[in-house]
């Protein structure tokens, strides 16, 4: 059993945050009382499925249907004849052969125990003392805004089998998760696939949001209507509409210019001056106005490279946008300002990725 904590305020301590600490309790013995008294219930576990087009990314192994523990080795079964959840009755690698394999590994200094050719892909014995862990995090003051509660049920490959969080506005945030513990629940509720599932209810910025057994971090138009929800109680939004960005071209014909980078490479670009508006559709007078220049390399030209390390040599950007000040627009020098901003934008990217010209490779 090992206990570990970390004070995140040492690295990032925003004003008003009193506590931000994470903790872990690892190498805990798992009870698994039913399996210890009655033995494990071996079934076929895995990910993916065999389709009419053949075998894609699929894998099959053996695990206990109750506690989720896998034998060592876990086995590599044929997915064409083994279905997930199907009871597994054998064959197994005998304990005598496994003891001999571990003895040979220790004697010869091998990283893995050698497996007899007759035992390739077979599962081995069950581990004697499976272990797991729990962990969490607490934030007091300057926590994430809004009120919410969330529960997550992991998938077959999740490091965190179960997880939960509670947010009480900027006052308090609590997080908790399990590692290996709770696999019986995970196998009952989410036994197949790569997607974790979440149940969440939250209220933030006058919006009530919910997710009911939704895929974590994903949304699809094929999801049922009840799986994701968002109801606004913002009366200002009801009457005047939600805040959003809108853009209008300020010049009918795009301008052209040359971007000259400090490394000496030059790139011909097209520039479009745009008027940006951020505000509500029916409160145009209170909208926030600004200028930006949208740029793109000329057709048929290569983009501006910004990365040259390893396999990424030659990664390029073909278009983006940069902010333009009111003074530059009023003075009629927005093209010059845009070119200078593009040079700064790409120089920052090159510095981040340690770019060097190709001829120096």
mmCIF file of C-alpha atoms in Angstrom:
data_model
loop_
_atom_site.group_PDB
_atom_site.id
_atom_site.type_symbol
_atom_site.label_atom_id
_atom_site.label_comp_id
_atom_site.label_asym_id
_atom_site.label_seq_id
_atom_site.Cartn_x
_atom_site.Cartn_y
_atom_site.Cartn_z
ATOM 1 C CA UNK A 1 0.000 0.000 0.000
ATOM 2 C CA UNK A 2 1.375 3.394 -1.017
ATOM 3 C CA UNK A 3 0.072 6.891 -0.199
ATOM 4 C CA UNK A 4 0.983 9.915 -2.298
ATOM 5 C CA UNK A 5 -0.214 13.529 -2.442
ATOM 6 C CA UNK A 6 0.741 16.527 -4.559
ATOM 7 C CA UNK A 7 0.117 20.233 -3.965
ATOM 8 C CA UNK A 8 -0.812 21.738 -7.340
ATOM 9 C CA UNK A 9 -0.752 25.242 -5.840
ATOM 10 C CA UNK A 10 3.048 25.086 -5.849
ATOM 11 C CA UNK A 11 3.105 25.148 -9.657
ATOM 12 C CA UNK A 12 -0.008 27.215 -10.336
ATOM 13 C CA UNK A 13 -1.467 29.320 -7.535
ATOM 14 C CA UNK A 14 -4.055 31.782 -8.882
ATOM 15 C CA UNK A 15 -5.247 34.440 -6.512
ATOM 16 C CA UNK A 16 -8.132 33.270 -4.349
ATOM 17 C CA UNK A 17 -7.420 29.540 -4.626
ATOM 18 C CA UNK A 18 -6.876 28.215 -1.118
ATOM 19 C CA UNK A 19 -6.376 24.499 -1.735
ATOM 20 C CA UNK A 20 -5.620 22.430 -4.828
ATOM 21 C CA UNK A 21 -4.359 19.003 -3.836
ATOM 22 C CA UNK A 22 -4.413 15.583 -5.464
ATOM 23 C CA UNK A 23 -4.017 12.260 -3.685
ATOM 24 C CA UNK A 24 -3.564 8.578 -4.562
ATOM 25 C CA UNK A 25 -3.729 5.383 -2.519
ATOM 26 C CA UNK A 26 -2.255 2.584 -4.623
ATOM 27 C CA UNK A 27 -1.304 -1.088 -4.330
ATOM 28 C CA UNK A 28 -4.451 -1.879 -2.358
ATOM 29 C CA UNK A 29 -5.514 -5.549 -2.147
ATOM 30 C CA UNK A 30 -8.832 -6.247 -3.820
ATOM 31 C CA UNK A 31 -11.291 -8.205 -1.665
ATOM 32 C CA UNK A 32 -13.249 -10.092 -4.363
ATOM 33 C CA UNK A 33 -14.912 -12.181 -1.653
ATOM 34 C CA UNK A 34 -17.227 -14.089 -3.974
ATOM 35 C CA UNK A 35 -14.385 -15.042 -6.306
ATOM 36 C CA UNK A 36 -12.155 -16.056 -3.406
ATOM 37 C CA UNK A 37 -14.816 -18.387 -1.999
ATOM 38 C CA UNK A 38 -16.350 -19.703 -5.222
ATOM 39 C CA UNK A 39 -13.540 -19.208 -7.720
ATOM 40 C CA UNK A 40 -13.357 -16.984 -10.777
ATOM 41 C CA UNK A 41 -15.932 -17.139 -13.570
ATOM 42 C CA UNK A 42 -13.859 -17.071 -16.803
ATOM 43 C CA UNK A 43 -15.426 -15.455 -19.864
ATOM 44 C CA UNK A 44 -14.147 -14.041 -23.134
ATOM 45 C CA UNK A 45 -13.297 -10.341 -22.979
ATOM 46 C CA UNK A 46 -12.209 -8.070 -25.766
ATOM 47 C CA UNK A 47 -12.757 -5.083 -28.027
ATOM 48 C CA UNK A 48 -13.962 -4.751 -31.611
ATOM 49 C CA UNK A 49 -16.054 -7.127 -33.675
ATOM 50 C CA UNK A 50 -15.652 -9.241 -36.780
ATOM 51 C CA UNK A 51 -17.601 -7.757 -39.704
ATOM 52 C CA UNK A 52 -18.475 -9.005 -43.155
ATOM 53 C CA UNK A 53 -15.465 -7.093 -44.484
ATOM 54 C CA UNK A 54 -13.091 -9.167 -42.395
ATOM 55 C CA UNK A 55 -11.268 -8.614 -39.141
ATOM 56 C CA UNK A 56 -10.445 -5.051 -38.208
ATOM 57 C CA UNK A 57 -8.990 -3.909 -34.890
ATOM 58 C CA UNK A 58 -10.244 -6.695 -32.643
ATOM 59 C CA UNK A 59 -8.773 -8.561 -29.710
ATOM 60 C CA UNK A 60 -9.950 -11.358 -27.424
ATOM 61 C CA UNK A 61 -8.667 -12.482 -24.051
ATOM 62 C CA UNK A 62 -9.899 -14.188 -20.872
ATOM 63 C CA UNK A 63 -11.141 -12.392 -17.767
ATOM 64 C CA UNK A 64 -13.338 -13.015 -14.763
ATOM 65 C CA UNK A 65 -16.957 -12.047 -15.317
ATOM 66 C CA UNK A 66 -17.321 -10.959 -11.686
ATOM 67 C CA UNK A 67 -14.183 -9.056 -10.738
ATOM 68 C CA UNK A 68 -12.630 -8.340 -14.151
ATOM 69 C CA UNK A 69 -9.257 -9.862 -13.206
ATOM 70 C CA UNK A 70 -7.338 -11.393 -16.107
ATOM 71 C CA UNK A 71 -5.086 -14.456 -15.929
ATOM 72 C CA UNK A 72 -1.345 -14.117 -16.501
ATOM 73 C CA UNK A 73 -0.866 -14.263 -19.436
ATOM 74 C CA UNK A 74 -4.372 -13.189 -20.408
ATOM 75 C CA UNK A 75 -4.465 -15.225 -23.608
ATOM 76 C CA UNK A 76 -4.898 -14.248 -27.241
ATOM 77 C CA UNK A 77 -8.049 -15.937 -28.529
ATOM 78 C CA UNK A 78 -9.370 -16.170 -32.071
ATOM 79 C CA UNK A 79 -12.009 -13.398 -32.485
ATOM 80 C CA UNK A 80 -13.598 -15.239 -35.403
ATOM 81 C CA UNK A 81 -14.875 -17.985 -33.092
ATOM 82 C CA UNK A 82 -14.929 -16.239 -29.702
ATOM 83 C CA UNK A 83 -17.687 -13.781 -28.784
ATOM 84 C CA UNK A 84 -17.331 -11.246 -25.970
ATOM 85 C CA UNK A 85 -19.076 -12.528 -22.834
ATOM 86 C CA UNK A 86 -18.966 -16.171 -23.932
ATOM 87 C CA UNK A 87 -17.970 -18.574 -21.093
ATOM 88 C CA UNK A 88 -14.417 -19.873 -21.418
ATOM 89 C CA UNK A 89 -13.665 -23.449 -20.394
ATOM 90 C CA UNK A 90 -10.148 -23.897 -21.744
ATOM 91 C CA UNK A 91 -7.519 -24.750 -22.766
ATOM 92 C CA UNK A 92 -5.193 -23.248 -20.128
ATOM 93 C CA UNK A 93 -1.468 -23.149 -19.509
ATOM 94 C CA UNK A 94 -0.833 -25.543 -16.652
ATOM 95 C CA UNK A 95 0.600 -24.167 -13.378
ATOM 96 C CA UNK A 96 3.629 -26.479 -13.621
ATOM 97 C CA UNK A 97 4.632 -25.049 -16.984
ATOM 98 C CA UNK A 98 4.126 -21.497 -15.746
ATOM 99 C CA UNK A 99 6.343 -22.137 -12.721
ATOM 100 C CA UNK A 100 9.014 -23.546 -15.023
ATOM 101 C CA UNK A 101 8.664 -20.535 -17.338
ATOM 102 C CA UNK A 102 9.090 -18.037 -14.480
ATOM 103 C CA UNK A 103 12.084 -19.985 -13.177
ATOM 104 C CA UNK A 104 13.680 -19.871 -16.632
ATOM 105 C CA UNK A 105 12.964 -16.138 -16.898
ATOM 106 C CA UNK A 106 14.707 -15.507 -13.572
ATOM 107 C CA UNK A 107 17.644 -17.783 -14.341
ATOM 108 C CA UNK A 108 18.254 -16.443 -17.861
ATOM 109 C CA UNK A 109 17.474 -12.797 -17.054
ATOM 110 C CA UNK A 110 14.614 -12.568 -19.557
ATOM 111 C CA UNK A 111 12.043 -9.760 -19.545
ATOM 112 C CA UNK A 112 9.125 -12.137 -20.149
ATOM 113 C CA UNK A 113 8.620 -15.795 -19.278
ATOM 114 C CA UNK A 114 9.252 -18.124 -22.244
ATOM 115 C CA UNK A 115 6.107 -19.889 -23.450
ATOM 116 C CA UNK A 116 6.108 -23.438 -24.770
ATOM 117 C CA UNK A 117 5.003 -23.670 -28.400
ATOM 118 C CA UNK A 118 2.017 -25.774 -27.343
ATOM 119 C CA UNK A 119 0.861 -22.988 -24.995
ATOM 120 C CA UNK A 120 1.069 -20.012 -27.356
ATOM 121 C CA UNK A 121 -2.069 -17.800 -27.082
ATOM 122 C CA UNK A 122 -3.458 -19.799 -24.141
ATOM 123 C CA UNK A 123 -4.345 -18.010 -20.872
ATOM 124 C CA UNK A 124 -2.316 -18.775 -17.770
ATOM 125 C CA UNK A 125 -3.180 -19.051 -14.054
ATOM 126 C CA UNK A 126 -5.142 -16.404 -12.155
ATOM 127 C CA UNK A 127 -3.046 -13.907 -10.146
ATOM 128 C CA UNK A 128 -2.937 -14.682 -6.444
ATOM 129 C CA UNK A 129 -3.253 -11.129 -5.094
ATOM 130 C CA UNK A 130 -4.767 -8.602 -7.544
ATOM 131 C CA UNK A 131 -4.203 -4.975 -6.610
ATOM 132 C CA UNK A 132 -5.911 -1.676 -7.311
ATOM 133 C CA UNK A 133 -6.001 1.937 -6.222
ATOM 134 C CA UNK A 134 -8.128 4.996 -5.582
ATOM 135 C CA UNK A 135 -7.430 8.679 -6.030
ATOM 136 C CA UNK A 136 -8.960 12.107 -6.041
ATOM 137 C CA UNK A 137 -8.519 15.840 -6.072
ATOM 138 C CA UNK A 138 -9.893 18.771 -4.087
ATOM 139 C CA UNK A 139 -10.033 22.428 -5.107
ATOM 140 C CA UNK A 140 -11.143 25.114 -2.641
ATOM 141 C CA UNK A 141 -11.582 28.616 -4.037
ATOM 142 C CA UNK A 142 -11.299 29.651 -7.691
ATOM 143 C CA UNK A 143 -12.589 26.269 -8.831
ATOM 144 C CA UNK A 144 -14.353 25.768 -12.155
ATOM 145 C CA UNK A 145 -17.592 27.742 -12.310
ATOM 146 C CA UNK A 146 -21.086 26.318 -12.306
ATOM 147 C CA UNK A 147 -22.886 23.630 -10.360
ATOM 148 C CA UNK A 148 -22.573 20.058 -11.579
ATOM 149 C CA UNK A 149 -22.364 16.426 -10.581
ATOM 150 C CA UNK A 150 -20.986 13.722 -12.876
ATOM 151 C CA UNK A 151 -20.506 9.956 -12.710
ATOM 152 C CA UNK A 152 -18.375 8.043 -15.221
ATOM 153 C CA UNK A 153 -18.304 4.326 -15.973
ATOM 154 C CA UNK A 154 -15.149 3.403 -17.849
ATOM 155 C CA UNK A 155 -14.594 0.989 -20.719
ATOM 156 C CA UNK A 156 -12.454 -2.129 -21.075
ATOM 157 C CA UNK A 157 -9.266 -0.107 -21.454
ATOM 158 C CA UNK A 158 -9.945 2.683 -18.962
ATOM 159 C CA UNK A 159 -7.248 3.359 -16.409
ATOM 160 C CA UNK A 160 -9.951 4.840 -14.178
ATOM 161 C CA UNK A 161 -12.728 2.258 -13.946
ATOM 162 C CA UNK A 162 -15.198 4.484 -12.078
ATOM 163 C CA UNK A 163 -15.034 8.238 -11.506
ATOM 164 C CA UNK A 164 -17.192 10.983 -10.033
ATOM 165 C CA UNK A 165 -16.967 14.749 -9.635
ATOM 166 C CA UNK A 166 -18.843 17.504 -7.817
ATOM 167 C CA UNK A 167 -18.630 21.233 -8.596
ATOM 168 C CA UNK A 168 -20.090 23.875 -6.287
ATOM 169 C CA UNK A 169 -19.369 26.961 -8.339
ATOM 170 C CA UNK A 170 -16.079 28.732 -7.593
ATOM 171 C CA UNK A 171 -16.156 27.545 -3.967
ATOM 172 C CA UNK A 172 -15.373 23.834 -4.153
ATOM 173 C CA UNK A 173 -14.612 21.025 -6.597
ATOM 174 C CA UNK A 174 -14.176 17.362 -5.651
ATOM 175 C CA UNK A 175 -12.954 14.501 -7.846
ATOM 176 C CA UNK A 176 -12.727 10.782 -7.088
ATOM 177 C CA UNK A 177 -11.746 7.752 -9.162
ATOM 178 C CA UNK A 178 -10.928 4.069 -8.822
ATOM 179 C CA UNK A 179 -8.261 1.985 -10.538
ATOM 180 C CA UNK A 180 -9.207 -1.701 -10.938
ATOM 181 C CA UNK A 181 -11.842 -1.403 -8.222
ATOM 182 C CA UNK A 182 -15.412 -1.452 -9.544
ATOM 183 C CA UNK A 183 -14.809 -3.716 -12.521
ATOM 184 C CA UNK A 184 -17.894 -5.768 -11.652
ATOM 185 C CA UNK A 185 -20.000 -2.619 -12.140
ATOM 186 C CA UNK A 186 -18.156 -1.728 -15.335
ATOM 187 C CA UNK A 187 -18.671 -5.213 -16.767
ATOM 188 C CA UNK A 188 -22.395 -5.134 -15.968
ATOM 189 C CA UNK A 189 -23.034 -1.662 -17.402
ATOM 190 C CA UNK A 190 -20.416 -1.044 -20.124
ATOM 191 C CA UNK A 191 -18.752 -4.357 -21.038
ATOM 192 C CA UNK A 192 -17.872 -3.719 -24.702
ATOM 193 C CA UNK A 193 -16.451 -0.982 -26.882
ATOM 194 C CA UNK A 194 -13.926 1.808 -26.367
ATOM 195 C CA UNK A 195 -16.289 4.507 -25.069
ATOM 196 C CA UNK A 196 -16.700 5.465 -21.436
ATOM 197 C CA UNK A 197 -20.200 6.502 -20.395
ATOM 198 C CA UNK A 198 -21.189 9.510 -18.289
ATOM 199 C CA UNK A 199 -24.240 10.740 -16.426
ATOM 200 C CA UNK A 200 -24.048 14.471 -15.725
ATOM 201 C CA UNK A 201 -26.340 17.213 -14.483
ATOM 202 C CA UNK A 202 -25.118 20.795 -14.386
ATOM 203 C CA UNK A 203 -26.207 24.419 -14.196
ATOM 204 C CA UNK A 204 -23.912 27.164 -15.494
ATOM 205 C CA UNK A 205 -24.448 30.615 -17.035
ATOM 206 C CA UNK A 206 -28.209 30.173 -16.657
ATOM 207 C CA UNK A 207 -28.143 26.942 -18.672
ATOM 208 C CA UNK A 208 -29.326 23.574 -17.385
ATOM 209 C CA UNK A 209 -27.364 20.821 -19.147
ATOM 210 C CA UNK A 210 -27.468 17.062 -18.843
ATOM 211 C CA UNK A 211 -25.995 13.911 -20.307
ATOM 212 C CA UNK A 212 -27.648 10.542 -19.729
ATOM 213 C CA UNK A 213 -25.430 7.551 -20.444
ATOM 214 C CA UNK A 214 -23.669 9.521 -23.166
ATOM 215 C CA UNK A 215 -20.295 8.680 -24.674
ATOM 216 C CA UNK A 216 -17.727 10.726 -22.839
ATOM 217 C CA UNK A 217 -16.578 13.753 -24.823
ATOM 218 C CA UNK A 218 -18.575 12.759 -27.906
ATOM 219 C CA UNK A 219 -21.788 13.727 -29.631
ATOM 220 C CA UNK A 220 -23.484 12.241 -32.671
ATOM 221 C CA UNK A 221 -26.632 13.194 -34.525
ATOM 222 C CA UNK A 222 -27.620 9.539 -34.229
ATOM 223 C CA UNK A 223 -27.795 9.831 -30.426
ATOM 224 C CA UNK A 224 -31.358 9.739 -29.025
ATOM 225 C CA UNK A 225 -32.829 13.130 -28.145
ATOM 226 C CA UNK A 226 -32.857 12.466 -24.412
ATOM 227 C CA UNK A 227 -29.130 11.634 -24.191
ATOM 228 C CA UNK A 228 -27.968 15.283 -24.367
ATOM 229 C CA UNK A 229 -29.913 18.312 -23.207
ATOM 230 C CA UNK A 230 -29.493 22.053 -22.806
ATOM 231 C CA UNK A 231 -32.228 24.377 -21.531
ATOM 232 C CA UNK A 232 -31.623 28.118 -21.209
ATOM 233 C CA UNK A 233 -33.139 30.181 -18.392
ATOM 234 C CA UNK A 234 -31.361 33.354 -19.551
ATOM 235 C CA UNK A 235 -34.126 35.922 -20.212
ATOM 236 C CA UNK A 236 -31.705 38.298 -21.951
ATOM 237 C CA UNK A 237 -30.816 35.509 -24.363
ATOM 238 C CA UNK A 238 -34.491 34.702 -24.882
ATOM 239 C CA UNK A 239 -35.326 38.286 -25.900
ATOM 240 C CA UNK A 240 -32.142 39.402 -27.665
ATOM 241 C CA UNK A 241 -30.574 36.131 -28.818
ATOM 242 C CA UNK A 242 -27.316 34.389 -27.832
ATOM 243 C CA UNK A 243 -23.931 36.043 -28.165
ATOM 244 C CA UNK A 244 -22.081 34.977 -31.287
ATOM 245 C CA UNK A 245 -19.394 36.089 -33.711
ATOM 246 C CA UNK A 246 -20.195 37.381 -37.195
ATOM 247 C CA UNK A 247 -17.854 38.532 -39.951
ATOM 248 C CA UNK A 248 -18.167 40.889 -42.922
ATOM 249 C CA UNK A 249 -15.609 41.531 -45.658
ATOM 250 C CA UNK A 250 -14.493 45.163 -45.467
ATOM 251 C CA UNK A 251 -12.827 45.246 -48.910
ATOM 252 C CA UNK A 252 -14.388 43.853 -52.108
ATOM 253 C CA UNK A 253 -11.119 42.553 -53.577
ATOM 254 C CA UNK A 254 -8.423 40.807 -51.514
ATOM 255 C CA UNK A 255 -5.034 42.471 -51.283
ATOM 256 C CA UNK A 256 -1.745 40.723 -51.973
ATOM 257 C CA UNK A 257 1.502 40.828 -50.086
ATOM 258 C CA UNK A 258 4.753 39.022 -49.380
ATOM 259 C CA UNK A 259 5.526 37.470 -46.006
ATOM 260 C CA UNK A 260 9.287 37.547 -45.386
ATOM 261 C CA UNK A 261 10.302 35.339 -42.478
ATOM 262 C CA UNK A 262 13.451 35.984 -40.383
ATOM 263 C CA UNK A 263 14.938 32.757 -41.796
ATOM 264 C CA UNK A 264 14.826 34.332 -45.281
ATOM 265 C CA UNK A 265 11.969 32.369 -46.888
ATOM 266 C CA UNK A 266 9.257 34.402 -48.623
ATOM 267 C CA UNK A 267 5.609 33.529 -49.233
ATOM 268 C CA UNK A 268 2.997 35.264 -51.379
ATOM 269 C CA UNK A 269 -0.344 35.603 -49.585
ATOM 270 C CA UNK A 270 -3.806 37.042 -50.159
ATOM 271 C CA UNK A 271 -5.277 39.285 -47.455
ATOM 272 C CA UNK A 272 -8.929 39.973 -46.670
ATOM 273 C CA UNK A 273 -9.841 42.669 -44.173
ATOM 274 C CA UNK A 274 -12.856 41.645 -42.108
ATOM 275 C CA UNK A 275 -15.054 43.442 -39.625
ATOM 276 C CA UNK A 276 -15.711 41.226 -36.617
ATOM 277 C CA UNK A 277 -18.777 41.614 -34.469
ATOM 278 C CA UNK A 278 -19.421 39.843 -31.181
ATOM 279 C CA UNK A 279 -22.795 40.344 -29.583
ATOM 280 C CA UNK A 280 -26.481 39.519 -29.598
ATOM 281 C CA UNK A 281 -28.471 39.675 -32.871
ATOM 282 C CA UNK A 282 -31.074 42.084 -31.463
ATOM 283 C CA UNK A 283 -28.631 44.266 -29.509
ATOM 284 C CA UNK A 284 -26.369 45.381 -32.337
ATOM 285 C CA UNK A 285 -25.550 48.728 -30.723
ATOM 286 C CA UNK A 286 -23.909 46.977 -27.782
ATOM 287 C CA UNK A 287 -21.863 44.580 -29.897
ATOM 288 C CA UNK A 288 -18.075 44.507 -29.572
ATOM 289 C CA UNK A 289 -16.434 45.441 -32.876
ATOM 290 C CA UNK A 290 -12.910 44.644 -34.010
ATOM 291 C CA UNK A 291 -10.847 44.089 -37.151
ATOM 292 C CA UNK A 292 -9.005 41.029 -38.420
ATOM 293 C CA UNK A 293 -7.173 40.025 -41.570
ATOM 294 C CA UNK A 294 -7.738 36.583 -43.014
ATOM 295 C CA UNK A 295 -4.714 35.382 -44.956
ATOM 296 C CA UNK A 296 -4.081 32.456 -47.290
ATOM 297 C CA UNK A 297 -1.144 31.481 -49.460
ATOM 298 C CA UNK A 298 -1.815 31.923 -53.154
ATOM 299 C CA UNK A 299 -3.267 28.980 -55.047
ATOM 300 C CA UNK A 300 -0.654 26.541 -56.243
ATOM 301 C CA UNK A 301 1.852 27.644 -53.597
ATOM 302 C CA UNK A 302 3.026 25.693 -50.584
ATOM 303 C CA UNK A 303 2.111 26.780 -47.094
ATOM 304 C CA UNK A 304 4.416 28.448 -44.595
ATOM 305 C CA UNK A 305 6.420 25.704 -42.803
ATOM 306 C CA UNK A 306 6.669 25.841 -39.033
ATOM 307 C CA UNK A 307 7.927 22.435 -37.906
ATOM 308 C CA UNK A 308 11.021 20.499 -38.909
ATOM 309 C CA UNK A 309 11.730 17.948 -36.185
ATOM 310 C CA UNK A 310 11.880 14.254 -37.021
ATOM 311 C CA UNK A 311 9.005 12.971 -39.151
ATOM 312 C CA UNK A 312 7.232 16.333 -39.039
ATOM 313 C CA UNK A 313 9.586 18.105 -41.415
ATOM 314 C CA UNK A 314 7.585 20.234 -43.798
ATOM 315 C CA UNK A 315 4.393 20.740 -41.769
ATOM 316 C CA UNK A 316 2.837 23.922 -43.094
ATOM 317 C CA UNK A 317 -0.003 26.379 -42.571
ATOM 318 C CA UNK A 318 -1.939 27.529 -45.619
ATOM 319 C CA UNK A 319 -4.350 29.997 -44.027
ATOM 320 C CA UNK A 320 -5.207 31.683 -40.749
ATOM 321 C CA UNK A 321 -6.177 35.109 -39.400
ATOM 322 C CA UNK A 322 -4.502 37.860 -37.372
ATOM 323 C CA UNK A 323 -5.934 40.815 -35.397
ATOM 324 C CA UNK A 324 -5.710 44.334 -36.851
ATOM 325 C CA UNK A 325 -5.900 47.543 -34.806
ATOM 326 C CA UNK A 326 -8.332 50.389 -35.485
ATOM 327 C CA UNK A 327 -5.371 52.733 -35.959
ATOM 328 C CA UNK A 328 -3.944 50.617 -38.798
ATOM 329 C CA UNK A 329 -7.307 50.498 -40.563
ATOM 330 C CA UNK A 330 -7.932 54.254 -40.191
ATOM 331 C CA UNK A 331 -4.418 55.041 -41.440
ATOM 332 C CA UNK A 332 -4.808 52.738 -44.445
ATOM 333 C CA UNK A 333 -1.808 50.609 -43.423
ATOM 334 C CA UNK A 334 -3.686 47.458 -42.486
ATOM 335 C CA UNK A 335 -1.871 45.375 -45.154
ATOM 336 C CA UNK A 336 1.534 46.229 -43.663
ATOM 337 C CA UNK A 337 0.231 45.532 -40.160
ATOM 338 C CA UNK A 338 -1.231 42.212 -41.311
ATOM 339 C CA UNK A 339 2.060 41.068 -42.856
ATOM 340 C CA UNK A 340 3.924 41.959 -39.652
ATOM 341 C CA UNK A 341 1.370 40.038 -37.582
ATOM 342 C CA UNK A 342 1.702 36.989 -39.847
ATOM 343 C CA UNK A 343 5.488 37.049 -39.403
ATOM 344 C CA UNK A 344 5.021 37.198 -35.628
ATOM 345 C CA UNK A 345 2.388 34.449 -35.697
ATOM 346 C CA UNK A 346 4.568 32.049 -37.685
ATOM 347 C CA UNK A 347 7.730 32.965 -35.751
ATOM 348 C CA UNK A 348 6.000 32.019 -32.501
ATOM 349 C CA UNK A 349 5.033 28.650 -33.991
ATOM 350 C CA UNK A 350 8.555 28.054 -35.286
ATOM 351 C CA UNK A 351 10.030 28.869 -31.893
ATOM 352 C CA UNK A 352 7.615 26.468 -30.203
ATOM 353 C CA UNK A 353 8.553 23.581 -32.511
ATOM 354 C CA UNK A 354 12.277 24.422 -32.853
ATOM 355 C CA UNK A 355 12.049 25.016 -36.598
ATOM 356 C CA UNK A 356 15.133 25.212 -38.797
ATOM 357 C CA UNK A 357 15.306 25.690 -42.598
ATOM 358 C CA UNK A 358 15.355 22.550 -44.703
ATOM 359 C CA UNK A 359 18.749 23.298 -46.229
ATOM 360 C CA UNK A 360 20.236 23.030 -42.722
ATOM 361 C CA UNK A 361 18.918 19.482 -42.203
#
